[in-house]
């Protein structure tokens, strides 16, 4: 594998773009479902059949898959959240048996697995917040434009009193103003969650601070830091 390069972008404060953050946070739900199902299913089957040795290759394959998925996730974070994450894995020796021992003893392997297990609850929360805030804010903001196309009984009723009853574009303006405020909140929330997830992904999928300092030292002395995926 090609060596990972420690660049100036690594270690800086993440500043993800708005729409990149929005797309990333929404996609975390299907990514979280797929990754959680795979890790739980593969490890459960592998551990339950390890006593007859059938589970050993299953666990080995699962480990390779989630390490490969972590590599793709680093690229996804880099492309959508503009946050570079250095490769954290220990260099692999030439002997095949020693390579597997290195993978198993490497803390980055188990951090990758933990990241994908936690992606499901995190993805549910991020997806719910994004869909709720953006849909409600845009619905209110654009209400003066489409209220005339709504059915007559569209307004919800509480205690026999209609809520959000709008009969003209002028009556819809206060709701549009509220929608503009919520839209500003949605933008700030999206940027904030994108930044938080970028930091979280760097902490879970990247090297430790100590290893990163060592990689930077290698970069300054030899031009790059060699880390094998």
Coordinates of C-alpha atoms in Angstrom, one line a residue, residues 83-229:
X83 CA -11.4 17.1 7.0
X84 CA -8.3 15.1 6.4
X85 CA -7.8 12.0 8.6
X86 CA -4.3 10.4 8.6
X87 CA -4.1 6.6 8.4
X88 CA -3.6 5.2 12.0
X89 CA -2.6 1.6 11.3
X90 CA 0.6 0.0 12.4
X91 CA 3.0 -1.1 9.6
X92 CA 2.5 -4.7 8.6
X93 CA 5.4 -7.1 8.7
X94 CA 6.2 -9.3 5.7
X95 CA 5.3 -12.7 7.4
X96 CA 1.5 -13.4 6.9
X97 CA 1.0 -14.8 10.4
X98 CA 2.7 -11.7 11.9
X99 CA 0.5 -9.5 9.8
X100 CA -2.7 -10.9 11.4
X101 CA -1.2 -10.6 14.9
X102 CA -0.4 -6.9 14.1
X103 CA -3.9 -6.3 12.9
X104 CA -5.5 -7.9 16.0
X105 CA -3.2 -6.0 18.4
X106 CA -3.6 -2.7 16.6
X107 CA -5.9 -0.4 18.7
X108 CA -7.0 1.3 15.4
X109 CA -8.7 -2.0 14.3
X110 CA -11.0 -1.9 17.3
X111 CA -11.6 1.8 17.1
X112 CA -12.8 1.3 13.6
X113 CA -15.3 -1.4 14.8
X114 CA -16.5 0.8 17.6
X115 CA -17.0 3.7 15.2
X116 CA -19.3 1.6 12.9
X117 CA -21.2 0.2 15.9
X118 CA -21.9 3.7 17.2
X119 CA -22.7 5.0 13.7
X120 CA -26.3 3.7 14.0
X121 CA -27.5 5.7 17.0
X122 CA -25.4 8.7 15.9
X123 CA -26.8 8.4 12.4
X124 CA -30.4 8.2 13.6
X125 CA -29.9 11.3 15.7
X126 CA -28.2 13.3 13.0
X127 CA -30.7 12.3 10.3
X128 CA -33.7 13.1 12.5
X129 CA -32.3 16.6 13.4
X130 CA -31.5 17.4 9.8
X131 CA -34.8 16.3 8.3
X132 CA -36.9 17.9 11.1
X133 CA -35.2 21.3 11.2
X134 CA -34.8 21.7 7.4
X135 CA -38.2 20.5 6.5
X136 CA -40.0 22.6 9.1
X137 CA -38.0 25.8 8.4
X138 CA -38.5 25.5 4.6
X139 CA -42.2 24.6 5.0
X140 CA -42.8 27.8 7.1
X141 CA -40.5 30.0 5.0
X142 CA -42.2 29.1 1.7
X143 CA -45.8 29.1 3.1
X144 CA -46.8 32.4 1.4
X145 CA -46.0 30.8 -2.0
X146 CA -48.0 27.6 -1.7
X147 CA -50.7 28.2 0.9
X148 CA -53.3 28.5 -1.9
X149 CA -52.6 25.0 -3.1
X150 CA -53.2 23.4 0.3
X151 CA -56.6 21.6 1.0
X152 CA -59.2 23.5 2.9
X153 CA -58.8 21.4 6.0
X154 CA -55.0 21.3 6.1
X155 CA -54.6 23.3 9.3
X156 CA -54.3 21.2 12.4
X157 CA -56.9 21.8 15.1
X158 CA -56.2 22.0 18.9
X159 CA -59.2 22.4 21.3
X160 CA -61.5 23.2 18.4
X161 CA -59.1 26.1 17.3
X162 CA -57.2 25.8 14.0
X163 CA -53.5 26.3 14.2
X164 CA -51.5 27.9 11.4
X165 CA -54.8 29.0 9.7
X166 CA -53.7 31.1 6.7
X167 CA -56.1 32.6 4.2
X168 CA -53.8 35.1 2.4
X169 CA -50.1 35.6 1.7
X170 CA -50.1 38.5 4.2
X171 CA -51.3 36.2 7.0
X172 CA -48.5 33.8 6.1
X173 CA -45.8 36.4 6.5
X174 CA -45.3 35.9 10.3
X175 CA -44.9 32.1 9.7
X176 CA -42.4 32.9 6.9
X177 CA -40.4 35.1 9.3
X178 CA -40.4 32.2 11.9
X179 CA -39.3 29.9 9.1
X180 CA -36.4 32.3 8.3
X181 CA -35.3 32.2 11.9
X182 CA -35.5 28.4 12.0
X183 CA -33.6 28.2 8.7
X184 CA -30.8 30.2 10.3
X185 CA -30.9 27.8 13.2
X186 CA -30.8 24.9 10.8
X187 CA -27.7 26.3 9.0
X188 CA -25.9 26.8 12.3
X189 CA -27.0 23.3 13.5
X190 CA -25.8 21.7 10.3
X191 CA -22.4 23.4 10.4
X192 CA -22.0 22.6 14.1
X193 CA -23.0 18.9 13.8
X194 CA -20.7 18.6 10.7
X195 CA -17.8 20.0 12.7
X196 CA -18.5 17.8 15.7
X197 CA -18.7 14.7 13.6
X198 CA -15.5 15.6 11.8
X199 CA -13.7 15.9 15.1
X200 CA -15.3 12.6 16.3
X201 CA -14.3 10.8 13.1
X202 CA -10.8 12.1 13.4
X203 CA -10.6 10.9 17.0
X204 CA -11.9 7.4 16.2
X205 CA -10.5 6.8 12.7
X206 CA -7.3 8.7 12.9
X207 CA -4.0 8.2 14.8
X208 CA -3.7 9.2 18.4
X209 CA -2.1 12.6 19.3
X210 CA 1.1 10.9 20.2
X211 CA 1.3 8.9 17.0
X212 CA 0.4 12.0 14.9
X213 CA 3.2 14.0 16.5
X214 CA 5.6 11.2 15.6
X215 CA 4.3 11.1 12.0
X216 CA 4.8 14.9 11.7
X217 CA 8.3 14.5 13.0
X218 CA 8.9 11.8 10.4
X219 CA 7.4 14.1 7.8
X220 CA 9.7 17.0 8.7
X221 CA 12.8 14.7 8.6
X222 CA 12.1 12.3 5.8
X223 CA 9.4 13.9 3.7
X224 CA 6.6 11.5 4.6
X225 CA 5.4 9.0 7.2
X226 CA 5.0 5.4 6.1
X227 CA 1.9 3.7 7.5
X228 CA 0.5 0.6 6.0
X229 CA -3.2 0.1 5.6

